[in-house]
Structures are given as structure tokens and as C-alpha cells.
Amino acid sequence: MTTATTAQAAFSAEPPRRRRKATAPAGLLLDRLARSPLDATARQWVAAAAHGDEALAACARGETLDLPEPHEPVAPVQHARRCFLSRVEVQGFRGIGRSAALEFPPGPGLTVIVGRNGSGKSSFAEAVEAALTGRNLRWDGMPTAWRDGWRNLHFDDRTEITVELQRSGERRPTRVTRSWNGDSVRSARGEVSLPDGRSGSLASLGWGEDLSRYRPFLSYDELGRTVTGRAAELYDTLTTLLGLTELTETERRLAKACDRLAKTEGRPGRDLPFLVERLHASPDPRARRARDLLAAPSIDLDRLAALAADDGPSDPAQQVVLRRLRRLAVPERALIGDVVNELRGAAMEIAMASGTKGTRARGLVELLRQAIDHHERHPAEADCPTCGTESVLGTAWAHRARAEIAKLEPIAASTAAAYARADSARDQARFLLAPPPGWLPPDSELGRIWADWAAGTAITDLGELATHVETVGRRLRTAAVAARKAATESLTDPTDGWAELTEQLAAWVDDAREAIRARSALAPAVQALDWFTALARELREERLGPLAAQAEKVWSRLRQERHIDLEALRLVGRGASRRVAVDVAVDGSEGAGNSPGLLSQGEFQALALSICLPRTLAPGNPFGFLLLDDPVQAMDTETVEGLSAVLAEVGRHRQLVVFTHDTRLPDAMRRLGLPATIRTIQRDAMSNVWVAD
């Protein structure tokens, strides 16, 4: 049996009839839900997940939902008119300068276009993709300078691509034209000329998402990314192709809802240590009561909520003290300085007058004045009250005493002034040394200093009094300024930080109540997720089976004599961890598992082709053609021979255009006698490109 003959078993244009018809996801969901062991609540979770995020959110809130049963989905539109390439004309794009064209028989068949590197092969392949999609996936991974070099340097006229597509059942082609008028690659305009002469947009072709789902373009870079690129990309491609997107989304929504419930349930426990730490740092007595409630075996959320609602000051009387402290006045520094200077000045004058005649005269004057005052108050008493001499105090004595005072006063004047200044200074000091206000707490720092300050009224010595006023006055002013500042700050937040704590406490209580609701909802939600995950796994295996079987057959042809078997393709994981697992066996040994590291670069390419080529043959694919750009790179000669047989078999069912610089592929085609049209593409130094049969 020839290689070409044995390759025929690798493909069939439609799935084998003996396979059981796949049940639509929503229909299977209805059938399985009706027969599942799930209780009513868990079933409602499954139904809510099928209906979307809003229904799931309502289910998580504990609301009873009256959801309609999921309807059987409308069968996807099967494009009765499959389209084929008939002509591609390119000018001024990439490596193509003046207008160059490729023409193809519009139907199944294999065309191999061979040319050295730089001959314009990739420019044709990229041109078809750019015309139909407006972009090129290969450009996305390139540097900006390379990507922006889309316009040919040897052609100054307009850049334009025209792709003619022959759709089955139509006699005339559909023409897609894309032209660029600006310097940016985004300046392109696309237009469609329909067979009846009308013009339209690409949307009028009705392909929608099919261009990304079936993607009739495959470059070497894309083949490499199929296996080694982001894990989710291939997963999404296959689930979309197999009609499992809604199933995947339902599972993702349900898993995300369970994750949210689990996080909601655990949030109070995670936040509790931080809250208790903040409560320990608060002096407010309500913080201690809150700590006691949180430490109880069963937390009373209602009492905690009442504490959180009490965000006023803990001691209203203290607020009166704080308001008075904020307005408290103490002697000014200048006034204290003046009194100290006056005390010390008076003390100096008294010291200077000590021992002088003026001091003696002042004493006699004070004594005589006191005697006269006594005589005037008691005129009948003539005896001296001090020495007891009889009948000495009388009118004559009073006259002589007043005369003596008049004689001594001039001598005593300076000394009398010094003592008068001292008395005045003491009075000023005693006025400053007022007792503390009755509302001031005596055990506070300011209260203790003020008591010490007021005790200075008992000091008689002028020097000591001056020192007391000066030193204690400085301390009094410092303490008063600090007390006023602290009072102002405390009045700004009269709760001393408790109000902020009440917000955190209230938020924790809300989270705790949400956690209770989440705990009751989580069990049925997890039950629903476990059941749905098992169902989704079963359906993925069922849908992926035919494609995986074809991939395994393609791989068996491409691997040739290598002892590496492709055992299975599996869709595993969900959300960010979703991926396609590729299980291989080496030398017949099991357990190699998902081990792409065992493959060489050429085997990577062969594996990627094994996965991508069956997608081309999917029944719903509206594109009867596939463009393959350089699929032979890194393959050895034996793999190239296997590839040539596989490509020829694909060409029996689809239009396959392969661009390659490697002459081993056309040589294998000729040597094996495989049906293929082989053309050669050439390009000169001025970007003129032509094709020879």
C-alpha cells in the first residue's frame, strides 16, 4: 500500500456516521438536570449559571428565582455555500511591488508554491489574511518598526489587495478589495463586490466570528504558538470550534461564584486579627467591650453592631474640660518677665539701703506713727504701752512726736520708696500666682505644675520669689501650650479615634453577616459545580473525540518511524488555568503524559499540524480553502514525506495552498506521485514578482 493510499484513512470530510450524534449542551443540561441527584437548591445554582451573572448574583443573595429552563439552542448555521479562492492580486504590499497575481482552480485541490526566502511567498499569504480580516497575526509579535514596514519600498502607487472568492452555487466570484491611502497600516479601507454587482462590507458576507473560529490561514509562527504559545489560546479555539463556548462560560461563571462565596465566607476570619489589634490600641472603654464580644465562643453580632453605631465621645464631661482647655489663658511671657525684673530691682534697692541713716529714720518714723495712732485711738491712756512710764503720753508729747516725724521723713524718704517698691512687686507677683481653675484635673501634668506655681504666694524673700516666678512660670506656659494643642486635636476627633474604629467594626459585622449567608449558599453551589464539572468533562471528551482521533491519525503519518505516539488531546482546567493537554507515549511506554518537552522542533511543527488540519475539515467551516505558510521548517525528510501524503489527502476535500522555500516538499510530491499543482515564485531586486507553473 502506498503512502498516499494509507493517508486516506487519516481524514474524512464529515464525521463518521457510526459515531453517536452529539447532544447540544443546553439539551444535555436539561436531560441531566432532570435525572441528577442534586437537590432543588443545587439545581437552581446550575440554572442560574446557565442564565448569566445576574442570575448567579441573585442566587448568592439567597433569592428564590423563577428561571425558565434553558432552551434547546438553535443549531448553528451551516454555510451551504462554501467559498474557494480563485484569484489573489497584490500591489505595493510587503515584498510585492508592481501588481502580481496568483490564480487557482476554485475547488478542492493542493497547490504548492515554491520560492526562495524573500521571493514574496509570505507576502501573498499575508495579503489574503489582511484583505479578509484587516490585520495579520504574524505582525502582532514583531517590533513596531518591522510591523510598520508593510508598504513596499519600490512601489509609489496605491497599495491594494484583491481577493476573488468563488462561493458554491454562484457563477460569478465575490471580490474583496482592501486598499491603503495613508501611511498607517490602519488606514486601510475594505470593500466587497458581490456577484450581482452590488457593493457591501465584509460583514455582508455573513462570516462573523468564523474567520477566527476556523481561520483559513496558518503561518509557521502560528503553528509554533499552537503548542508552545499561551495555553488558553488553543483551548478557546477548540471549544469555539466544538460549540462548547457556552458550556465553558457556564462552568467558569459557576466556579467564579463558588470562589466569591468562599472568599466571602473566609474574609471575617482573615480580617479579625487586624481588627483586634486596632481595638487593643484604643483607650476607649467601648473598644474593650468590643474585644470581649469578639473573644466570646459565640459572637453576638447585634451587640457589636450597637457598639459600632455608638460613635460619639465616651465621656461628654471631658469634652467640657477640653473646650475650656482650648481657651485657657496663662500669664504672658512678657508680663512674667516684667514682674521678675521688678522683684529683683526692689530687692537690690532694699539691699543698698540696708544699714544707712535712712533705714534708722524710716524705722523711727514708723514707730512714732504707730504710737501717735495708738494715742489718738486711746486719748485717756497716758502711760506708755511699751515701757510702762506713767503719764508720758499727752498733747505735748504728740506735738513733739509729730515734729520729730517731720524732721526724720526727709532722711527716710529713699529707704521708704525702696520698701514701697518691694511691696508693690510682691503684690504683682501674688496676683500672677493665682490658684488653678476648679475644673482643671489636679492629677494632670498642667494641674500639678499650676499647684506648684500657686504655692509661690507663701514666699516672702524677693529673690526667691523672683526665681520661682521665672522658672515655674516657664514650665507653666510650656505645659499650657501643650494642653491647649492636645485639647484642640482631641476636639477635632472628640472620640479619640473611636469613630474610625466604629467604621471598621461596622464593616467587619457586615462581612460576618455576609459570611453566614455565604456559608449557607456555598455547600449547594459547590455541589452544583462538582456535578457540572463532571458533565462538562464528559461533553468535552465526546465533542473532542472525533477531532482528536483525526489528529492522532495525522500524527501517525507525520511521525513516520519515530516511537512517539500521540495518545490523547484533553481540554482541562478552567478560567486562567484552562489549557489543552497533549498526552504522548515514548517507545510504547505509558506515563509520559503531557510532556511536549520530549519533542524536537520539527515534531512540534508536526504536532501543531496534526491539531490544526482537522479543524479545516469541520462540517460548519464556510472556508473551503486553507493557506499554509512554510509548514516544512525544522522537519526532517521522513516527516516531509509524511506531510506531503497528508496534504494531498486534505486536498481531496479542501482547497489547500502551501507556500514553502523547501524543495523537499515538491520533490516528495513528485516522487510519491501525489496529486498537486506545483508552481514556482520569483522576485527581482525591484520587488517585481512572477509565478511560473
C-alpha angles and dihedrals in degrees: 000000000000125000090248092052095049090048091062090077090061095073143036123180092229131027113276111270094228091069116098112256110257115247115233111253096242092045092050089047091055093048096046094044090055091053099035124112090231118127121236094267094051090047090054089054090055092048092047091051089052091052097050146258097307092056090047092051090052090048090052089053089058095250118153108238128206096207122175114236114262109267125230104267120246108258111257114261110264108214103233090189108062112193129224133192116256103165141002121193121184134181132174094000124127109308095355119091117169116031114293128176142199120201127197137184101256100239144056116323143106122262120183116196113195127194140141121261110290094024093118100259095127090043089063093046093048091045092060091049093046091049094051100037107021092235143053125230092211091063093057094074096044129095115267093248091054093044093050091054092082095122118082113247095214097055123068098178126089119307109233140163125196122189120186116204125192111210117200113258094027124100097202126053128250109237121211115193127185121182134178122219100169137053094256122085086227092062092084123125122203129205134178124211109201124211092254091058097257121129125227145152130272088260088064089068088070096226096126109163093354091096090065096033097053098017105193092205126079124175128186090255093053092049089054092049091050091076104017101033130086108326094225095056097069091039091056092045093054097042090051091047092049094047093246099121095106091046090052092047092049091051091046092050092049093047091048091050091052090049091051091049092049091050091046091051093050099041098087091052092050093048098042099085091053092048092049090049091054091048091052090055093054120091091202112116089223089064089059091050090050091051090052091051092049092050093053118108089241114033115223101218093184093058090045090051090051090052090048090052091054098081099151127105115293094224115032091187089060089059089061089054091048093050090051091046090052089058096037115137125203129178113292119247092244093052091050089050092051093051092047091050092048092051093050093045092052091048090053093051092050090050091052093050094048113116097011130123087253090061091052092045091049089052093050092046091052091047095048091047091053091049092049089047090052092047091050092051093046108029094162092062110083098168119098109253092209106044100017096234109160126239096357099122113078144115094293091050092050090051092051091046093053090049089052091050091051089052095047100042095079090051092049097042099098093044091048090052091052092053091045089054090050092052091049091050091051090050091052091049093049089050089057093045093072118159119259119271113270092238094056111103105245093212093057119100091249091047092054094047091047091052089052089049094052092048088070090082088082093061113100102174108095095217095048090046091052091051091048094050091047101046101034090041090058091051091046093054093047092050092046093052091050092047092050091050093048091048091051091051092047091050090052086061103021090184093060092232096319092110090061090047091052089059091053091044092050091048090051091050090051090049091048091053090047088050091055090052091044092051092055092047097043098070096058090039092055089045089053092047094050091050094046093046090055090049092048091050091052093048093047091052090049094049096040093047099085093044092045090049091053091047090052091051092049090049091050089059095043098046091057109180097354116121095227115112125196100224103176149344113219133185104220138171129016139237114008091350096056115126145146111257114213110201117201135179122210121212090346093300117136125220100054084117122169095356112143087159087079091066129087122228091262091050089050088057092048091048091050091051090049089058099040103043096062088055088064090060096051110133094234095051108119092193114087091187138068127193114209116192115200100331091161099069115124092006120126123229096265092053090048090056091051090047092052091055092047093048091050090053092049087051089062089067105024140028105258123189115187122190115198142158091201112096091198090083098057089039090056090047091054094042093051093041093236120168108255140132109231121199133176123223123203136182132193130211092273094056094257107152128194136171127223125194 
